[in-house]
Short mmCIF file of C-alpha atoms and ligand atoms in Angstrom, two decimals:
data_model
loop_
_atom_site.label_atom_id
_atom_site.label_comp_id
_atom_site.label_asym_id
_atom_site.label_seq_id
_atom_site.Cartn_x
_atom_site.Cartn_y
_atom_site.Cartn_z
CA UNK J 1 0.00 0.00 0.00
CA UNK J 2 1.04 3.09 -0.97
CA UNK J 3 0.52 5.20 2.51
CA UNK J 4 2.49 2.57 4.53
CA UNK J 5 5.43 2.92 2.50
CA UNK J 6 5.03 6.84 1.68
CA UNK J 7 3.82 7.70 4.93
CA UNK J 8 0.44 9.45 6.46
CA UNK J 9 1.68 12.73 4.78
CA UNK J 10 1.81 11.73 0.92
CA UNK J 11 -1.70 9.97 1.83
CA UNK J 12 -2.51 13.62 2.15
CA UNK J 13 -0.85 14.92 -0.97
CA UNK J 14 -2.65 12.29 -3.01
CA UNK J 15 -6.15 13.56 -1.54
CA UNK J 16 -5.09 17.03 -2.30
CA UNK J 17 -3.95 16.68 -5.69
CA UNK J 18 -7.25 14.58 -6.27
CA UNK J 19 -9.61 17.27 -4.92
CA UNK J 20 -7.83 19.85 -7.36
CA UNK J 21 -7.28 17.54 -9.99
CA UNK J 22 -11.83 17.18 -9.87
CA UNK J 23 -11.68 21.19 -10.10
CA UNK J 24 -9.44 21.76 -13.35
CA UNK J 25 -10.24 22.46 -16.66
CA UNK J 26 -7.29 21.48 -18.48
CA UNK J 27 -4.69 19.55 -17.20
CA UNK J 28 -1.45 18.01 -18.75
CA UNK J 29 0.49 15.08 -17.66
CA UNK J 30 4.59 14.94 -19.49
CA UNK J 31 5.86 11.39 -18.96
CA UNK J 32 8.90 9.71 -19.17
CA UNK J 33 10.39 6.02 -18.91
CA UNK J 34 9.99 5.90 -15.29
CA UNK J 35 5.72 5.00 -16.04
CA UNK J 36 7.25 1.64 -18.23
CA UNK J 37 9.25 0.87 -15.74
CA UNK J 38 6.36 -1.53 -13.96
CA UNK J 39 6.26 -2.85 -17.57
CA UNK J 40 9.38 -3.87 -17.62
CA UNK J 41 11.58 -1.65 -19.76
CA UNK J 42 14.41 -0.23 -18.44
CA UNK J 43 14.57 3.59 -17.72
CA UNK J 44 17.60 5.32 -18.94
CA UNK J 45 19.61 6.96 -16.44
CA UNK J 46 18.02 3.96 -13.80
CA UNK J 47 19.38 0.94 -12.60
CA UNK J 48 19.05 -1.86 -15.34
CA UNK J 49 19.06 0.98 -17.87
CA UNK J 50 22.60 -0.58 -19.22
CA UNK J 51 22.39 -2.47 -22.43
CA UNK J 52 25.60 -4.73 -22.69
CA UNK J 53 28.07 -2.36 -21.52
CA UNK J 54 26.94 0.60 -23.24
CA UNK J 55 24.86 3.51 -21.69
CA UNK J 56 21.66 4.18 -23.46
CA UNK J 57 22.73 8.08 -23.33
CA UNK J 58 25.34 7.23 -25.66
CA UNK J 59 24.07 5.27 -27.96
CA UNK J 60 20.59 7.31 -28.46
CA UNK J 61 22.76 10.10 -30.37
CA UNK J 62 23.14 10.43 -34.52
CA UNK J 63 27.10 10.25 -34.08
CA UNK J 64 26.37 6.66 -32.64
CA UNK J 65 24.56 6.36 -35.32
CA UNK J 66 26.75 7.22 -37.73
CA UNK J 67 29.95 5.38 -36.31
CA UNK J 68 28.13 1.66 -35.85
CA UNK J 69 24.79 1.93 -37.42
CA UNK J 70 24.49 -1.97 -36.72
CA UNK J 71 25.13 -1.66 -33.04
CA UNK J 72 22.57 0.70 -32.42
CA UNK J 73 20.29 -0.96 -34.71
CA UNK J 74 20.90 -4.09 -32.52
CA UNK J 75 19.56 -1.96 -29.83
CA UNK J 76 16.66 -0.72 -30.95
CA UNK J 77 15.81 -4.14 -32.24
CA UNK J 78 15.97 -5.12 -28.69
CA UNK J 79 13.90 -2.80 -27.08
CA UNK J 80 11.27 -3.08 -29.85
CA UNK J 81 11.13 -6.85 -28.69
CA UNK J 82 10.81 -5.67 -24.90
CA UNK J 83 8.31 -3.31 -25.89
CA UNK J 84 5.95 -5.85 -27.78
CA UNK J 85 6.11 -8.41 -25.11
CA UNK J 86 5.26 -5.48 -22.56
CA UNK J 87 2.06 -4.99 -21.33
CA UNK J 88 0.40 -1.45 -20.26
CA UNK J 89 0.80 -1.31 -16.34
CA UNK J 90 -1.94 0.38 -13.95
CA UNK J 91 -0.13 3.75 -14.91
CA UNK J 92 -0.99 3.78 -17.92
CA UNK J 93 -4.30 3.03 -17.64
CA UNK J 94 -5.43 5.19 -15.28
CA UNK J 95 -3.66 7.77 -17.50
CA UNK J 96 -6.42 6.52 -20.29
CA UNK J 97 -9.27 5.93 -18.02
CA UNK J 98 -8.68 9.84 -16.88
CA UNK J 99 -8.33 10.97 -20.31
CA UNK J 100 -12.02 9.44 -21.19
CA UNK J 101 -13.46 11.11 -17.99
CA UNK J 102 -11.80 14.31 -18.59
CA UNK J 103 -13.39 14.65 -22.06
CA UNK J 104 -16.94 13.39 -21.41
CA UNK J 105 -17.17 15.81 -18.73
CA UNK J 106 -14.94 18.64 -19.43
CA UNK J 107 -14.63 18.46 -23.49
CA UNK J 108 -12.06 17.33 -25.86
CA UNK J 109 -8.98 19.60 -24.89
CA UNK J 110 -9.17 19.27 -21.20
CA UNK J 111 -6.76 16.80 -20.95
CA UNK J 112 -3.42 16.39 -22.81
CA UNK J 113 -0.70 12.74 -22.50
CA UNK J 114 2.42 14.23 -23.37
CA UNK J 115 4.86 11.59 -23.65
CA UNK J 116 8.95 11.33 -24.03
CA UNK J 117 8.59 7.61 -24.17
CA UNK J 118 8.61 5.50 -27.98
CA UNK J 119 7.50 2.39 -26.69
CA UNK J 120 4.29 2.73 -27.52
CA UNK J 121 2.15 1.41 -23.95
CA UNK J 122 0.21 4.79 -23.45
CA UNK J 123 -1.84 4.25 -27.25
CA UNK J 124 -2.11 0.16 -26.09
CA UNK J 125 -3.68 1.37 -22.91
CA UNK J 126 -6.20 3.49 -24.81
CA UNK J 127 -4.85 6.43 -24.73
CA UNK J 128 -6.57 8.00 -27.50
CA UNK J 129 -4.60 11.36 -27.88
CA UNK J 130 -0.50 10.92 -27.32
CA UNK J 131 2.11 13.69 -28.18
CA UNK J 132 5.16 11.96 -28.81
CA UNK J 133 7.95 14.22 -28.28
CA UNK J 134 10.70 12.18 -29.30
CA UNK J 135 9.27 9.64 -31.51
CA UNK J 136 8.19 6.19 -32.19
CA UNK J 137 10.04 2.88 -31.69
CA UNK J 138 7.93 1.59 -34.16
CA UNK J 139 8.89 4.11 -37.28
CA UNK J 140 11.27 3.40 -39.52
CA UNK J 141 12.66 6.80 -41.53
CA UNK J 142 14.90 6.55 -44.59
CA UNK J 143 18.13 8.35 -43.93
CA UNK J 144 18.17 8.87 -47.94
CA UNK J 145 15.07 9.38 -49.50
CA UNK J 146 13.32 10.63 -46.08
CA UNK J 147 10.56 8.01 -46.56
CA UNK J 148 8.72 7.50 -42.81
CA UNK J 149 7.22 4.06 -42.51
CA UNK J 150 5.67 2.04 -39.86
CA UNK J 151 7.67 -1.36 -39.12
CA UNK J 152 6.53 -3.65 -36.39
CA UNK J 153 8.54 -6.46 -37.42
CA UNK J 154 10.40 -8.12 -34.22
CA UNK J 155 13.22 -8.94 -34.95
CA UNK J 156 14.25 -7.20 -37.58
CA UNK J 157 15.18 -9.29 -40.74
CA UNK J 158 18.38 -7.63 -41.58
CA UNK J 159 20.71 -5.55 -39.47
CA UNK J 160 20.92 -2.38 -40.02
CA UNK J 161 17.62 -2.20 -42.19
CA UNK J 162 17.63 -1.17 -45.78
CA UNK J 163 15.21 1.29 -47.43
CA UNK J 164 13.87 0.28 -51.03
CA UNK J 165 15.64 3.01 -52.14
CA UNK J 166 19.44 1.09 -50.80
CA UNK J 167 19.99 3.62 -48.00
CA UNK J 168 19.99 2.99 -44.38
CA UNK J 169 17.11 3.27 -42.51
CA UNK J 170 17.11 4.82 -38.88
CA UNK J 171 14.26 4.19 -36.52
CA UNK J 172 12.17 7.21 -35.87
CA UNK J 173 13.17 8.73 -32.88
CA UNK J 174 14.12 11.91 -31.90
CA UNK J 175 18.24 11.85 -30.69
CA UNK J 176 20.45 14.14 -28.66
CA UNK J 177 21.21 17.47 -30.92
CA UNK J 178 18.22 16.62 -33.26
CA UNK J 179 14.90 19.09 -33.21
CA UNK J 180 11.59 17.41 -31.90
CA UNK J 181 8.71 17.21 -34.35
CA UNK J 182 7.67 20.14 -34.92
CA UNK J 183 3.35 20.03 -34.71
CA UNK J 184 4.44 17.54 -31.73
CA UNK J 185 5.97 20.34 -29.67
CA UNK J 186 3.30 22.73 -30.97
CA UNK J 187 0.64 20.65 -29.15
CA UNK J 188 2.51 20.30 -25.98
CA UNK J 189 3.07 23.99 -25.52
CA UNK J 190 -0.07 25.05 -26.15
CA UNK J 191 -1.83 23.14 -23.57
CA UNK J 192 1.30 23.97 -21.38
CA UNK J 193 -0.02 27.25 -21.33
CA UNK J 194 -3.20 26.52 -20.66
CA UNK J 195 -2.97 23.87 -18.17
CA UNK J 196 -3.89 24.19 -14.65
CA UNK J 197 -2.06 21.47 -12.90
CA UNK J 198 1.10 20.14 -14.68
CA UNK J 199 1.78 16.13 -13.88
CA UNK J 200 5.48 15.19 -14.51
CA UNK J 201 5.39 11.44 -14.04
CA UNK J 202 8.52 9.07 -14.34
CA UNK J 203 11.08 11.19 -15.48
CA UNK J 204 14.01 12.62 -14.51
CA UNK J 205 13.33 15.66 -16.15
CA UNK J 206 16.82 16.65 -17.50
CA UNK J 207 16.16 16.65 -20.87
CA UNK J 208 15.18 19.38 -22.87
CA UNK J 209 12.86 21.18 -24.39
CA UNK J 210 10.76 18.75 -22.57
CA UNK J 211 11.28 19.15 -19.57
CA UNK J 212 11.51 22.72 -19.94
CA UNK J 213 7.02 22.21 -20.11
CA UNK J 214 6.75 21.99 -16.97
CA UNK J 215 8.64 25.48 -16.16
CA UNK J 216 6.67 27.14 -18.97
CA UNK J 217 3.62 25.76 -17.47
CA UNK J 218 4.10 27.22 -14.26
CA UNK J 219 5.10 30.63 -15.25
CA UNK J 220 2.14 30.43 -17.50
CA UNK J 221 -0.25 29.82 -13.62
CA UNK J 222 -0.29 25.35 -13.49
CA UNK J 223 0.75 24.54 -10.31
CA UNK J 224 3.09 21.08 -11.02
CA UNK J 225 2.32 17.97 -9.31
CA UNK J 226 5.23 15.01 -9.69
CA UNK J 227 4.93 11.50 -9.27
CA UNK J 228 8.33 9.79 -9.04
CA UNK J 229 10.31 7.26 -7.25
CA UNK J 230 12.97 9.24 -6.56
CA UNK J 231 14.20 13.30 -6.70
CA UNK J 232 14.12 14.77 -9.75
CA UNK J 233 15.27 17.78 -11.15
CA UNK J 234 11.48 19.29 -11.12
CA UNK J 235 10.76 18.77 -7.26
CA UNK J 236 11.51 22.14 -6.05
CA UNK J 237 9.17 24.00 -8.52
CA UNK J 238 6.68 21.60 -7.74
CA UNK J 239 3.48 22.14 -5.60
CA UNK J 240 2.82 18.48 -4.92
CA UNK J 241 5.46 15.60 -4.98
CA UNK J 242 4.35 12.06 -4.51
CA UNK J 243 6.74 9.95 -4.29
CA UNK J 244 6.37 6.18 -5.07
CA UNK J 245 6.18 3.77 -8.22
CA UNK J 246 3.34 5.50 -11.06
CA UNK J 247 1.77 2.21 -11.09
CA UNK J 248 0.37 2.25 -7.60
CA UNK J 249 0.24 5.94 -7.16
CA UNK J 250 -1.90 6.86 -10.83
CA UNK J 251 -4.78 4.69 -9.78
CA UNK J 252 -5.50 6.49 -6.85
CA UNK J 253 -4.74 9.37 -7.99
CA UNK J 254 -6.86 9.77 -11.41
C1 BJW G 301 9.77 5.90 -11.67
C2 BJW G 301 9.56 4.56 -11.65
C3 BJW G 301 8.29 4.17 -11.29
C4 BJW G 301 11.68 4.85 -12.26
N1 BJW G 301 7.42 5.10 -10.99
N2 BJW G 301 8.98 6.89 -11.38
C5 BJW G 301 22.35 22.03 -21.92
C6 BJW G 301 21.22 22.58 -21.31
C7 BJW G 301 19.94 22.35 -21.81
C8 BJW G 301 19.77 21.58 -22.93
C9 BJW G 301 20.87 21.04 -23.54
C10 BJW G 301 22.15 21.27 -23.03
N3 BJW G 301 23.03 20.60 -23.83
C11 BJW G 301 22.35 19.96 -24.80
C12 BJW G 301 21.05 20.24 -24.65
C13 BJW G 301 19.93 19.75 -25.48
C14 BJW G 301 19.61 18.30 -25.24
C15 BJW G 301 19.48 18.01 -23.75
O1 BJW G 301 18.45 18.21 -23.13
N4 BJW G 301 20.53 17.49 -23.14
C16 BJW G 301 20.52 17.25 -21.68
C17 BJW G 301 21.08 15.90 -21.41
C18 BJW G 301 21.28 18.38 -21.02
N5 BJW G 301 18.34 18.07 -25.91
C19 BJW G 301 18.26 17.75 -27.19
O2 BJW G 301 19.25 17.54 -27.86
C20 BJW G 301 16.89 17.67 -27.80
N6 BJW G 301 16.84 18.40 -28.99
C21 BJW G 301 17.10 19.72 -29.03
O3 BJW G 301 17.34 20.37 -28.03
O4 BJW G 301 17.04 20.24 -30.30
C22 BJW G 301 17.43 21.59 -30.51
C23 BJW G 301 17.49 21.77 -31.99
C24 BJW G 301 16.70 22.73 -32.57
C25 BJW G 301 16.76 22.90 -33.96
C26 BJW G 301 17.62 22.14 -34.73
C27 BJW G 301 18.42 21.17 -34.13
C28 BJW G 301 18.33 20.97 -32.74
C29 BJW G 301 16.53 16.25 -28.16
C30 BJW G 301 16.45 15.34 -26.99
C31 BJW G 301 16.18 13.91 -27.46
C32 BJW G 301 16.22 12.91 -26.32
N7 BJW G 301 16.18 11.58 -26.88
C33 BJW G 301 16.07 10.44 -25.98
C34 BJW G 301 16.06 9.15 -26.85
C35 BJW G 301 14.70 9.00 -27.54
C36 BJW G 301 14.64 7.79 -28.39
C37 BJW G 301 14.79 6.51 -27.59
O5 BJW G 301 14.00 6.23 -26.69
O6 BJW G 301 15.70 5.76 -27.89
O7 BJW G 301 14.86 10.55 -25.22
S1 BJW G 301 17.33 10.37 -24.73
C38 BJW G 301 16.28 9.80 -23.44
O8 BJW G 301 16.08 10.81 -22.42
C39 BJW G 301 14.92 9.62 -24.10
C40 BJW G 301 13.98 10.03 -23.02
O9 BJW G 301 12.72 10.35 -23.58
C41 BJW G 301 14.68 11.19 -22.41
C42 BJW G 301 14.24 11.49 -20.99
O10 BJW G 301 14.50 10.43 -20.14
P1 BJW G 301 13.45 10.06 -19.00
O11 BJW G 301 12.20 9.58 -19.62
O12 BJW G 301 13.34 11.18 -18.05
O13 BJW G 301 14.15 8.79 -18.33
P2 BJW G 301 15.22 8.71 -17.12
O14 BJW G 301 15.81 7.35 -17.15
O15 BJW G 301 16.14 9.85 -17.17
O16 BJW G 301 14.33 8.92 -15.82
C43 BJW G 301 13.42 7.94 -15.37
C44 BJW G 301 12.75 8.49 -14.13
O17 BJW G 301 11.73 7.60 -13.73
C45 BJW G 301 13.71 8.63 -12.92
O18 BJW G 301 13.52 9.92 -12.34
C46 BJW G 301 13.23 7.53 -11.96
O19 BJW G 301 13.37 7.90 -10.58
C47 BJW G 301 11.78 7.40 -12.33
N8 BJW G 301 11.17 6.11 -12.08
N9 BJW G 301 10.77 3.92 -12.00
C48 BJW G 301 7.75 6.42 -11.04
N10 BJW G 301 8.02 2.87 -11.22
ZN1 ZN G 302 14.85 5.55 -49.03
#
């Protein structure tokens, strides 16, 4: 149970954060790896997050990309197979279920899912309206002819993957140094602006521009609510911080 391990006080934030949560408008929640975590997918900077001997940080970067296509193909190939044998968690779902309640009762915009993560669990939980900052695992995007396709072929056939065209394809993800898509971060700052209370759940929150919502959010009047196991780089602007795994947390919560 969540109040045995978090204590009689974070009971109280939950209730608090409910109550206010029943009041808003328009609400956003940013996640990040930390909500598939209960899933079974490794966060980044986390505990587990190693794949081999190589940190994720350094191989999730176009000059990785560019050195050993193959290897980071081989990486990708094995998170896509984590991510199709992953099921949604109770995170995720309550994320859904809220987003259905929000809109019957408050209209289509009240609620935005802004998500960092590729793997794809927040659309399998029913999730009807994602924006995905930094990509898809499941895209495939020709580094010659530019061609974006949808491949959900575990494993791949061939290593790297070859575009009809002979070039290489790259998965479609947003790297380090690379711009995010572009109607993507559109969405999410526009209901950052408009948002009342600002969920950042499962994330460290030190990459940017996204985590950089949550600080445009509050300037803009949200008041930030977090939901993490641990500190994160967000806590001190942040009027509520539950700490705890998403999974158990969310459901009581939303
Ligand atoms: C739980 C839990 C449980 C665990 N329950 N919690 C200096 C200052 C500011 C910015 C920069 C700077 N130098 C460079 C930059 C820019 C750079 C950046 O931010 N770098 C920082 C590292 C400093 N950003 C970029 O390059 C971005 N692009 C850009 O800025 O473009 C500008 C531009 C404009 C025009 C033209 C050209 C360029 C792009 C960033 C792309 C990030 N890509 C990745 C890979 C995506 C694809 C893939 O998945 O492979 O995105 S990297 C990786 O980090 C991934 C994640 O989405 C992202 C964030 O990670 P996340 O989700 O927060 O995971 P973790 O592991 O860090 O945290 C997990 C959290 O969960 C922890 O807090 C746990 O405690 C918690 N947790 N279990 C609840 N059960
Ligand atoms: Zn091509």
């Amino acid at each position: 149970m969540i109040d045995s391990r978090l204590g009689f006080a974070a009971g109280e934030a939950i209730w608090a954060l409910h109550e206010a949560l029943e009041q808003a408008t328009h609400v956003v929640a940013l996640t990040g790896a930390g909500i598939s975590a209960e899933s079974g997918i490794p966060t980044f900077r986390g505990p587990g997050g190693l794949w081999r001997t190589y940190s994720p940080l350094q191989l999730a970067a176009p000059e990785a990309f560019e050195r050993d296509p193959r290897l980071v193909w081989e990486w990708y190939d094995w998170r896509r197979g984590l991510s199709r044998k992953a099921k949604p968690n109770a995170g995720h779902i309550a994320l859904a279920e809220f987003e259905r309640r929000m809109e019957d009762e408050r209209g289509a915009r009240a609620f935005t899912l802004v998500t960092q993560n590729v793997d794809g669990l927040h659309d399998r939980a029913g999730s009807r309206n994602v924006v995905k900052l930094h990509g898809d695992l499941w895209l495939v995007r020709c580094t010659g002819c530019g061609a974006t396709t949808r491949n959900e072929q575990v494993p791949l056939p061939e290593l790297p993957p070859r575009c009809q065209c002979g070039a290489l394809l790259r998965p479609g993800v947003v790297w380090f140094g690379e711009p995010l898509p572009e109607d993507a971060w559109a969405q999410a700052l526009e209901a950052s602006q408009r948002a009342q209370i600002f969920l950042v759940i499962g994330t460290s929150a030190t990459v940017y521009p996204a985590a950089g919502l949550a600080h445009q959010a509050r300037r803009a009047g949200a008041r930030v609510a977090v939901v993490n196991l641990e500190a994160s780089d967000i806590d001190s602007s942040a009027a509520w911080v539950l700490r705890g795994p998403a999974g158990e947390i969310l459901p009581r919560l939303l």
